[in-house]
Amino acid sequence: MAPQQKCESVIHQVHLDSMQPSFDFLSNGGEMGTLMCAKNWSSTVLGSPNQWPEILKTSLRLVLTSNHPMFIWWGADLIQFYNDAYRQTMGPERHPSALGQHGRDCWGEIWDIIGPQIDSVMNGGPATWHEDQLVPVTRHGHREDVWWTYAYSPIQDSAGVRGVLVVCNDVTAEHQSKDALKRLNQKLLREAQQREKLNQALVEEVRQREKIEQRQTLQLKIVDALRGLTDANQVAATAFRLLGEYLEVSCIIYAEIDETESVFRIQHAWQQKGLLSLAGVMSGLVEVGAEVMASLRNGHVVTVQDTRTDSRTTRHAPFYERLGTRAFLMTPVLKDQHLVSVMALHQTTPHKWSSSQLPLIEEVAERVWNAIEHAHAQAQRRRAEEMLLQERREESERLRRLFAQAPGFMAILRGPQHVFEFANAAYLRLVGERELLGLSALEALPEVEGQGYFELLDQVYASGNPYSAYDVPLIVQRSDDVDTTQTFVDFVYQPIIEGSGSVTGIFVEGVDATERHAAKVALEASEARLKEGLVAARMVVWDWNLQTGRVTFSENSTNVFGGNRSKMPDVWKSFHPDDLAELTKARIAAISACGEYECIVRFVRPADGSKRWLQIQGKVLCDKDGFAYAIRGVAIDVTARKQAEEALKEADRRKDEFLSMLAHELRNPLAPLSSAAQLLKAVPGNVERVIQTSGIITRQVEHMTSLINDLLDVSRVTTGMVTLDKQVFDVRQVIAESVEQVFPFIQTRAHRLIVQEPLAPMLVEGDRKRLVQVITNLLQNAAKYTPEGGIITVSIALMSHEIAISVRDNGIGIDTALLPYVFELFTQAKRTSDRSQGGLGLGLALVKSLVTLHGGRVTVSSEGTDKGAIFTVYLPVFNTAIDDDFHHEKGVSSSTQGESLRLLVVDDNVDAANALAMFLEAAGHQVAVEHGPISALEQVKTAAYDVFLLDIGLPGMDGNELARRLRLIPQAAHATLIAVTGYGKQYDKETSLAAGFDYYFVKPASPAKLVEVLSKIKPS
């Protein structure tokens, strides 16, 4: 029977049983109607469908027959119903299990979104509408962002709201389309904005190109206008007119500078119509203004917007008023670093000059200067030609004779091929006495080709401009059987211009400068060596003009002084006041005697604040009348020497103190030894006095032996005579042995000892005995220099690849000035006159040497006197594998931790058992000791104990068997059993724990860990 037929049969049977008409609300409900018919609803809170409320049936009929996605949550449990259209949106994760499921169970992942909305409707609130709502759901194997448009409507009758009807639609595709459209619009908007910016940039670029084109057009106009002009006035007038009209200025002048007479002359001027010409005006440079002239001499363009308000021209405003100038731009023209002329643009009113105009103005100024200079040269050339033509014939022969005898080389070249017409003896010596006359320069001197000389000849011949050069290399072959030779020459190529103005030849004149060049190179090398020597010696050479006060220093002064100085008082500011007074006194005496002086001063470098020592030596220079006009001297940085001297003095002082103290320490035992010897002579038969005296001698000999052993130890270590017996061991064992050695002394001083160490082994490779010596030394120092009742802390920590062992005390501390030297020989803090602590103070030097031999380091820190000290030894880790349970112990002291316990120590090693017992008693516990297992069992019968500390390797019965037997005795059954043994393998530990032990310690047991374990045990 089909599910639909079955559903109809069931409902029909129910109808027959009730004998009442019924509405078949699940028929024609599609797939979901069929599933609802097939579901066993009797096991749900709803019961059989015929019992469902009519409003639910009606709502379900509405949902099942709708082609729109619809959903119903019914009752307090929000039991779910949905139609075929909604099923298509669910995915296999929920359909068909969602049918009849509680809403929260089905939609847990989005309940924070829909839960409050459902509750609002179920609680009597109005229907809700949610449009384009993001409700992510998991379907088809992954979580999706899904957008819904849905409405929640109450299903209610007279009993109130019974459920929620959901009408929904998956609008994800529409949402994504809208979102894509929105992003597209935003992208188009950005592209439009970018196009707008690009258009603006293009407009600006066009504007700049127009300006550049305008400037280029002006430059071309100036070039074209000046071409062919030979008169300087015409050149200036033409260029200035074009520039002035372009820049719309009132006036442009060109003035030549005469530094010798300190005047300027306006040679050329252009002005707007209606303004007077300034051509021919001459005035003193002082009227221009000192600051303006200084800038011009340094090659800087000077711009002034208003001569009345600018601080550089305010005092000279009347001068500028006479010129009719309120604003100006001056462009200097420098040749060979000397100011030769100025081109100035004037405005009759205040004006702000544009920096973009400067390149054009500077170029025009340079072009005008060159054109004027060229015009002057042309004029000079014409005058020279006229004079030459006038005198040529009568002087030609005389010149030839003079040229031939001249010490400098000379030659005359004719025509564009530069054919030799004349060459004097010096020229022939220069090129090797070869045939020249009638040959072109290339034919006569083929090896010179490519060196630039022939090209210069062509240039001079073509331009008619002379050319000169100095110290230029020339390579020639003076004979066929020798290699080429390099020489250096100074020469002038002077064009020979005939009356018609055409160039017909070139006059060559010069000197062989090879020797001078070699001397120059040697001088430069010498100066370089001198500079290097000054730098290496940290020596500054200086000259002090006493008239002007100006000081000139060598180039390395910055390295020594830490800054540039031009006045001697600037240097004095960095001197120590006391030293400056001495230096001043010595200098005044030297000036009065026209002699020399020397002084060493303390100096603070301004650059970094470091303190230096300078040795100042000065020599007073006097004129013929004995008047001092300058001082020449040197300043040498002698800081290293002074520091070495101070260090030597300090080392010598420490050595003297040490020897004095050594003598004192060695003399101290001699007094009781001498007295004892005399006493033995006086009463040889008094046995009691002999025994007492022998004790005195023994103690004093042991004391002297200890002092001498300390000296020998230090000597052996520092001279490299100590060989380390290296082994790999747990550094905690070193701490345990050191504490064991020093603990009696610590107890006599009533100190509190705190040992902090990790649970896991800390392995190092080294000489165990020597490292025990190191830690013991530090502990003895801490106990010795800490007042009674102090606190001493020993800690071990793992730091990267090092193990740090720190010994901290709250004793007398270390003075800050002594900290850098505490590990050096012959270094000691101040001692009291009674020297109650004794010793030579060699221990820390020995500590540092031994730690260094182990590849480690040792540091010390102290906040000062009475603030205690911390000594830390750093040793390389042998194996960086650290157990997971590694941690630092909390502060556990040797004083009582927790409550006092009754302890029984069982160990056949008498010394080990007694030492452990003494330590535990010091920790506040009651301790009994047995050395055999049988006696221990007998002891338990008569006394009760809280804790048993048992050795495993006991004679006759091992510790594991003893533990098992103790567990069988009622008095010890609940006691804590602790194994303290030399067996450290994992198997041994597991065997002991299985025998009944609660804790397992490997010898040497950590005192801190043992005390910590005992502190957690309560007395029985």
Coordinates of N, CA and C in Angstrom, one line a residue, residues 368-537:
V368 N 75.4 86.5 -21.3 CA 75.8 87.9 -21.5 C 77.2 88.1 -21.1
W369 N 77.6 87.6 -20.0 CA 79.1 87.7 -19.6 C 80.0 87.2 -20.6
N370 N 79.7 86.0 -21.1 CA 80.5 85.3 -22.1 C 80.5 86.2 -23.4
A371 N 79.3 86.7 -23.8 CA 79.3 87.5 -25.0 C 80.1 88.8 -24.8
I372 N 80.0 89.4 -23.6 CA 80.7 90.6 -23.4 C 82.2 90.3 -23.4
E373 N 82.6 89.2 -22.7 CA 84.0 88.9 -22.7 C 84.5 88.6 -24.1
H374 N 83.6 87.9 -24.8 CA 84.0 87.6 -26.2 C 84.2 88.9 -27.0
A375 N 83.3 89.8 -26.8 CA 83.4 91.1 -27.5 C 84.6 91.8 -27.1
H376 N 84.9 91.8 -25.8 CA 86.2 92.4 -25.3 C 87.4 91.7 -26.0
A377 N 87.3 90.4 -26.0 CA 88.4 89.6 -26.6 C 88.6 89.9 -28.1
Q378 N 87.4 90.0 -28.7 CA 87.5 90.4 -30.1 C 88.1 91.8 -30.4
A379 N 87.7 92.7 -29.5 CA 88.2 94.0 -29.6 C 89.7 94.0 -29.4
Q380 N 90.1 93.3 -28.3 CA 91.5 93.2 -28.0 C 92.3 92.5 -29.2
R381 N 91.6 91.5 -29.8 CA 92.3 90.8 -30.9 C 92.5 91.7 -32.1
R382 N 91.4 92.5 -32.3 CA 91.5 93.5 -33.5 C 92.6 94.5 -33.2
R383 N 92.7 94.9 -32.0 CA 93.8 95.9 -31.7 C 95.1 95.2 -31.8
A384 N 95.2 94.0 -31.3 CA 96.5 93.3 -31.4 C 96.9 93.1 -32.9
E385 N 95.8 92.7 -33.7 CA 96.1 92.5 -35.1 C 96.7 93.8 -35.8
E386 N 96.0 94.9 -35.4 CA 96.5 96.1 -36.0 C 97.9 96.4 -35.6
M387 N 98.2 96.2 -34.3 CA 99.5 96.5 -33.9 C 100.5 95.5 -34.5
L388 N 100.0 94.3 -34.6 CA 100.9 93.2 -35.2 C 101.2 93.5 -36.6
L389 N 100.2 93.9 -37.3 CA 100.4 94.2 -38.8 C 101.4 95.4 -38.9
Q390 N 101.2 96.3 -38.0 CA 102.1 97.5 -38.1 C 103.5 97.2 -37.7
E391 N 103.7 96.3 -36.8 CA 105.1 96.1 -36.4 C 105.6 94.7 -36.9
R392 N 104.8 94.0 -37.6 CA 105.2 92.6 -37.9 C 106.5 92.6 -38.7
R393 N 106.6 93.4 -39.7 CA 107.7 93.3 -40.6 C 109.0 93.6 -39.9
E394 N 109.0 94.7 -39.2 CA 110.3 95.1 -38.5 C 110.6 94.2 -37.3
E395 N 109.6 93.7 -36.7 CA 109.8 92.8 -35.5 C 110.0 91.4 -35.8
S396 N 109.6 91.0 -37.0 CA 109.5 89.5 -37.3 C 110.9 88.9 -37.1
E397 N 111.9 89.5 -37.7 CA 113.2 88.8 -37.6 C 113.7 88.8 -36.2
R398 N 113.5 90.0 -35.5 CA 114.0 90.1 -34.1 C 113.3 89.1 -33.2
L399 N 112.0 88.9 -33.5 CA 111.3 87.9 -32.7 C 111.8 86.5 -33.0
R400 N 112.1 86.2 -34.2 CA 112.6 84.9 -34.6 C 113.9 84.6 -33.8
R401 N 114.8 85.7 -33.7 CA 116.0 85.5 -33.0 C 115.7 85.3 -31.5
L402 N 114.8 86.1 -31.0 CA 114.5 85.9 -29.6 C 113.9 84.6 -29.3
F403 N 113.0 84.2 -30.2 CA 112.3 82.9 -30.0 C 113.3 81.7 -30.0
A404 N 114.2 81.8 -30.9 CA 115.2 80.7 -31.0 C 116.0 80.6 -29.8
Q405 N 116.3 81.7 -29.1 CA 117.1 81.7 -27.9 C 116.3 81.6 -26.6
A406 N 115.0 81.7 -26.7 CA 114.1 81.7 -25.5 C 114.2 80.3 -24.8
P407 N 114.2 80.4 -23.4 CA 114.3 79.1 -22.7 C 113.0 78.3 -22.8
G408 N 111.9 78.9 -23.1 CA 110.6 78.2 -23.3 C 110.5 77.7 -24.8
F409 N 109.7 76.7 -25.0 CA 109.6 76.2 -26.4 C 108.6 77.1 -27.1
M410 N 108.9 77.3 -28.4 CA 108.1 78.1 -29.3 C 108.0 77.5 -30.7
A411 N 106.9 77.7 -31.4 CA 106.7 77.3 -32.7 C 105.7 78.1 -33.4
I412 N 105.8 78.1 -34.7 CA 104.7 78.8 -35.5 C 104.2 77.7 -36.5
L413 N 102.9 77.6 -36.5 CA 102.2 76.6 -37.4 C 101.3 77.4 -38.3
R414 N 101.3 77.0 -39.6 CA 100.6 77.7 -40.6 C 99.6 76.8 -41.3
G415 N 98.4 77.4 -41.6 CA 97.4 76.7 -42.4 C 96.6 75.8 -41.5
P416 N 95.5 75.3 -42.1 CA 94.6 74.3 -41.3 C 95.3 73.0 -41.1
Q417 N 96.3 72.7 -41.8 CA 97.1 71.4 -41.5 C 98.2 71.6 -40.5
H418 N 98.3 72.9 -40.0 CA 99.3 73.2 -39.0 C 100.7 72.8 -39.3
V419 N 101.2 73.4 -40.5 CA 102.5 73.1 -41.0 C 103.5 73.9 -40.2
F420 N 104.6 73.2 -39.8 CA 105.7 73.9 -39.0 C 106.4 74.9 -39.9
E421 N 106.3 76.2 -39.5 CA 107.1 77.2 -40.2 C 108.3 77.6 -39.4
F422 N 108.2 77.4 -38.0 CA 109.3 77.8 -37.2 C 109.2 76.9 -35.9
A423 N 110.4 76.6 -35.4 CA 110.5 75.9 -34.1 C 111.8 76.2 -33.5
N424 N 111.8 76.7 -32.2 CA 113.1 77.1 -31.6 C 113.8 75.8 -31.0
A425 N 115.0 76.1 -30.5 CA 115.8 75.0 -30.0 C 115.1 74.2 -28.8
A426 N 114.4 75.0 -28.0 CA 113.7 74.4 -26.8 C 112.6 73.4 -27.3
Y427 N 111.9 73.8 -28.4 CA 110.9 73.0 -28.9 C 111.5 71.7 -29.5
L428 N 112.7 71.8 -30.2 CA 113.3 70.7 -30.8 C 113.8 69.7 -29.7
R429 N 114.3 70.3 -28.6 CA 114.7 69.4 -27.4 C 113.5 68.7 -26.9
L430 N 112.4 69.4 -26.8 CA 111.2 68.8 -26.3 C 110.7 67.5 -27.0
V431 N 110.8 67.6 -28.4 CA 110.3 66.5 -29.2 C 111.3 65.6 -29.8
G432 N 112.6 65.9 -29.4 CA 113.7 64.9 -29.8 C 114.5 65.3 -31.0
E433 N 114.7 66.6 -31.3 CA 115.7 67.0 -32.3 C 115.3 66.4 -33.7
R434 N 114.1 66.4 -34.0 CA 113.7 65.8 -35.3 C 113.4 66.9 -36.3
E435 N 113.2 66.5 -37.6 CA 112.9 67.4 -38.7 C 111.5 67.8 -38.5
L436 N 111.2 69.1 -38.5 CA 109.9 69.6 -38.3 C 109.4 70.5 -39.5
L437 N 110.3 71.4 -39.9 CA 109.9 72.5 -40.8 C 109.3 71.9 -42.1
G438 N 108.2 72.4 -42.6 CA 107.6 72.0 -43.8 C 106.7 70.8 -43.6
L439 N 106.7 70.2 -42.4 CA 105.8 69.1 -42.1 C 104.6 69.5 -41.3
S440 N 103.5 68.8 -41.6 CA 102.3 69.1 -40.7 C 102.5 68.5 -39.3
A441 N 101.7 69.0 -38.4 CA 101.9 68.5 -37.0 C 101.7 67.0 -36.9
L442 N 100.7 66.5 -37.7 CA 100.5 65.1 -37.6 C 101.6 64.3 -38.2
E443 N 102.2 64.8 -39.3 CA 103.3 64.1 -40.0 C 104.6 64.2 -39.1
A444 N 104.8 65.3 -38.4 CA 106.0 65.5 -37.7 C 105.9 64.8 -36.3
L445 N 104.8 64.7 -35.7 CA 104.6 64.2 -34.4 C 103.5 63.1 -34.4
P446 N 103.6 62.0 -35.1 CA 102.5 61.0 -35.2 C 102.1 60.5 -33.8
E447 N 103.1 60.3 -32.9 CA 102.8 59.7 -31.6 C 101.9 60.6 -30.7
V448 N 101.8 61.9 -31.1 CA 100.9 62.8 -30.3 C 99.5 62.7 -30.7
E449 N 99.2 62.0 -31.8 CA 97.8 61.9 -32.2 C 97.0 61.1 -31.1
G450 N 95.8 61.6 -30.9 CA 94.9 61.0 -29.9 C 95.1 61.6 -28.5
Q451 N 96.1 62.5 -28.3 CA 96.3 63.1 -26.9 C 95.5 64.4 -26.8
G452 N 94.8 64.9 -27.8 CA 94.0 66.1 -27.7 C 94.6 67.4 -28.2
Y453 N 96.0 67.3 -28.5 CA 96.6 68.6 -28.9 C 96.2 69.0 -30.3
F454 N 96.1 68.0 -31.2 CA 95.7 68.4 -32.6 C 94.3 68.9 -32.6
E455 N 93.5 68.3 -31.8 CA 92.1 68.8 -31.8 C 92.0 70.2 -31.2
L456 N 92.8 70.6 -30.3 CA 92.9 71.9 -29.8 C 93.4 72.9 -30.8
L457 N 94.4 72.5 -31.6 CA 94.9 73.3 -32.7 C 93.8 73.6 -33.7
D458 N 93.0 72.5 -34.0 CA 91.9 72.8 -35.0 C 90.9 73.7 -34.4
Q459 N 90.6 73.6 -33.1 CA 89.6 74.5 -32.4 C 90.1 75.9 -32.4
V460 N 91.3 76.2 -32.1 CA 91.9 77.5 -32.0 C 91.9 78.1 -33.5
Y461 N 92.3 77.3 -34.4 CA 92.4 77.8 -35.8 C 91.0 78.1 -36.3
A462 N 90.0 77.3 -35.9 CA 88.6 77.6 -36.4 C 88.0 78.7 -35.7
S463 N 88.2 78.9 -34.4 CA 87.5 79.9 -33.6 C 88.2 81.2 -33.5
G464 N 89.6 81.1 -33.7 CA 90.3 82.3 -33.5 C 90.5 82.7 -32.1
N465 N 90.1 81.8 -31.2 CA 90.3 82.1 -29.8 C 91.6 81.4 -29.2
P466 N 92.3 82.1 -28.4 CA 93.5 81.5 -27.9 C 93.2 80.4 -26.9
Y467 N 94.1 79.5 -26.6 CA 93.9 78.5 -25.7 C 95.1 78.3 -24.8
S468 N 95.0 78.2 -23.6 CA 96.1 77.9 -22.7 C 95.8 76.8 -21.7
A469 N 96.8 76.1 -21.3 CA 96.7 75.0 -20.3 C 98.0 74.9 -19.6
Y470 N 97.8 74.3 -18.4 CA 99.0 74.2 -17.5 C 99.1 72.7 -17.0
D471 N 100.3 72.3 -16.8 CA 100.6 71.0 -16.2 C 99.8 69.9 -17.0
V472 N 99.9 69.9 -18.3 CA 99.2 68.9 -19.1 C 100.3 67.8 -19.6
P473 N 99.9 66.5 -19.5 CA 100.8 65.5 -19.9 C 101.0 65.4 -21.4
L474 N 102.2 65.2 -21.9 CA 102.5 65.0 -23.3 C 103.5 63.8 -23.5
I475 N 103.1 62.9 -24.3 CA 103.9 61.7 -24.6 C 104.5 61.8 -25.9
V476 N 105.9 61.8 -26.0 CA 106.6 61.9 -27.2 C 107.7 60.8 -27.3
Q477 N 108.1 60.5 -28.5 CA 109.2 59.6 -28.7 C 110.4 60.4 -29.3
R478 N 111.4 60.6 -28.4 CA 112.5 61.5 -28.7 C 113.5 61.0 -29.7
S479 N 113.5 59.6 -29.8 CA 114.3 59.0 -30.9 C 113.7 57.7 -31.2
D480 N 114.2 57.1 -32.3 CA 113.6 55.9 -32.8 C 114.0 54.7 -32.0
D481 N 115.1 54.7 -31.2 CA 115.5 53.6 -30.5 C 115.2 53.6 -29.0
V482 N 114.3 54.5 -28.6 CA 113.9 54.5 -27.2 C 112.3 54.6 -27.2
D483 N 111.8 54.2 -26.0 CA 110.4 54.2 -25.9 C 109.9 55.6 -25.7
T484 N 108.6 55.8 -25.7 CA 108.0 57.1 -25.5 C 108.3 57.6 -24.1
T485 N 108.3 58.9 -24.0 CA 108.6 59.6 -22.7 C 107.4 60.5 -22.4
Q486 N 107.0 60.5 -21.1 CA 105.9 61.4 -20.7 C 106.5 62.6 -20.0
T487 N 106.1 63.7 -20.5 CA 106.5 65.0 -20.0 C 105.3 65.8 -19.6
F488 N 105.4 66.9 -18.9 CA 104.3 67.8 -18.6 C 104.7 69.2 -19.1
V489 N 103.7 69.9 -19.7 CA 104.0 71.2 -20.3 C 102.9 72.2 -19.9
D490 N 103.3 73.4 -19.9 CA 102.4 74.6 -19.9 C 102.5 75.2 -21.3
F491 N 101.4 75.5 -21.9 CA 101.4 76.0 -23.3 C 100.3 77.0 -23.6
V492 N 100.5 77.7 -24.6 CA 99.5 78.7 -25.1 C 99.4 78.5 -26.6
Y493 N 98.2 78.3 -27.1 CA 98.0 78.3 -28.6 C 97.4 79.7 -28.9
Q494 N 98.1 80.5 -29.5 CA 97.7 81.9 -29.8 C 97.4 81.9 -31.4
P495 N 96.2 82.2 -31.8 CA 95.9 82.3 -33.2 C 96.7 83.5 -33.9
I496 N 97.2 83.3 -35.1 CA 97.8 84.4 -35.8 C 96.8 84.9 -36.8
I497 N 96.4 86.1 -36.6 CA 95.3 86.7 -37.3 C 95.8 87.8 -38.2
E498 N 95.6 87.7 -39.5 CA 96.1 88.7 -40.5 C 95.1 89.9 -40.4
G499 N 95.5 90.9 -41.3 CA 94.8 92.1 -41.3 C 93.3 91.9 -41.7
S500 N 93.1 90.9 -42.5 CA 91.7 90.7 -43.0 C 90.8 90.1 -41.9
G501 N 91.4 89.7 -40.8 CA 90.7 89.1 -39.7 C 90.7 87.6 -39.8
S502 N 91.3 87.0 -40.8 CA 91.3 85.6 -40.9 C 92.5 85.0 -40.2
V503 N 92.3 83.8 -39.7 CA 93.4 83.1 -39.0 C 94.2 82.3 -40.0
T504 N 95.5 82.6 -40.0 CA 96.4 82.0 -40.9 C 97.4 81.0 -40.3
G505 N 97.4 81.1 -39.0 CA 98.4 80.1 -38.3 C 98.2 80.2 -36.8
I506 N 99.0 79.5 -36.1 CA 98.9 79.4 -34.6 C 100.3 79.5 -34.1
F507 N 100.5 80.4 -33.1 CA 101.8 80.6 -32.4 C 101.7 79.7 -31.1
V508 N 102.7 78.8 -31.0 CA 102.7 77.9 -29.9 C 103.8 78.4 -29.0
E509 N 103.5 78.5 -27.7 CA 104.5 78.9 -26.7 C 104.2 78.1 -25.4
G510 N 105.3 77.8 -24.8 CA 105.2 77.0 -23.5 C 106.5 76.7 -22.9
V511 N 106.4 76.0 -21.7 CA 107.6 75.6 -21.0 C 107.5 74.1 -20.6
D512 N 108.6 73.4 -20.6 CA 108.6 72.1 -20.1 C 108.5 72.1 -18.6
A513 N 107.3 71.6 -18.1 CA 107.0 71.7 -16.6 C 107.2 70.4 -15.9
T514 N 108.0 69.5 -16.5 CA 108.1 68.1 -16.0 C 108.7 68.1 -14.6
E515 N 109.8 68.9 -14.4 CA 110.4 69.0 -13.1 C 109.5 69.6 -12.1
R516 N 108.8 70.6 -12.5 CA 107.9 71.3 -11.5 C 106.7 70.3 -11.2
H517 N 106.2 69.6 -12.2 CA 105.1 68.6 -11.9 C 105.6 67.5 -10.9
A518 N 106.9 67.0 -11.1 CA 107.4 66.0 -10.2 C 107.5 66.6 -8.8
A519 N 107.9 67.9 -8.7 CA 108.0 68.5 -7.4 C 106.7 68.7 -6.7
K520 N 105.7 69.0 -7.6 CA 104.3 69.2 -7.1 C 103.8 67.9 -6.5
V521 N 104.0 66.8 -7.3 CA 103.5 65.5 -6.9 C 104.2 65.1 -5.6
A522 N 105.5 65.3 -5.5 CA 106.2 65.0 -4.3 C 105.7 65.8 -3.1
L523 N 105.4 67.1 -3.4 CA 104.8 67.9 -2.3 C 103.5 67.5 -1.9
E524 N 102.6 67.1 -2.8 CA 101.3 66.6 -2.5 C 101.4 65.3 -1.6
A525 N 102.3 64.4 -2.0 CA 102.5 63.2 -1.3 C 103.0 63.5 0.1
S526 N 103.9 64.4 0.2 CA 104.4 64.8 1.5 C 103.3 65.4 2.4
E527 N 102.5 66.2 1.8 CA 101.4 66.8 2.6 C 100.4 65.7 3.0
A528 N 100.1 64.7 2.1 CA 99.2 63.6 2.4 C 99.8 62.8 3.6
R529 N 101.1 62.5 3.5 CA 101.8 61.8 4.6 C 101.7 62.6 5.9
L530 N 101.9 63.9 5.8 CA 101.8 64.8 7.0 C 100.4 64.7 7.6
K531 N 99.3 64.8 6.7 CA 97.9 64.7 7.2 C 97.7 63.4 7.9
E532 N 98.2 62.3 7.2 CA 98.0 61.0 7.8 C 98.7 60.8 9.1
G533 N 99.9 61.4 9.2 CA 100.6 61.4 10.5 C 99.9 62.2 11.6
L534 N 99.3 63.3 11.2 CA 98.5 64.1 12.2 C 97.3 63.3 12.7
V535 N 96.6 62.6 11.8 CA 95.5 61.8 12.2 C 95.9 60.7 13.1
A536 N 97.0 60.0 12.7 CA 97.4 58.8 13.5 C 97.9 59.2 14.9
A537 N 98.5 60.4 14.9 CA 99.0 60.9 16.2 C 98.0 61.7 17.0

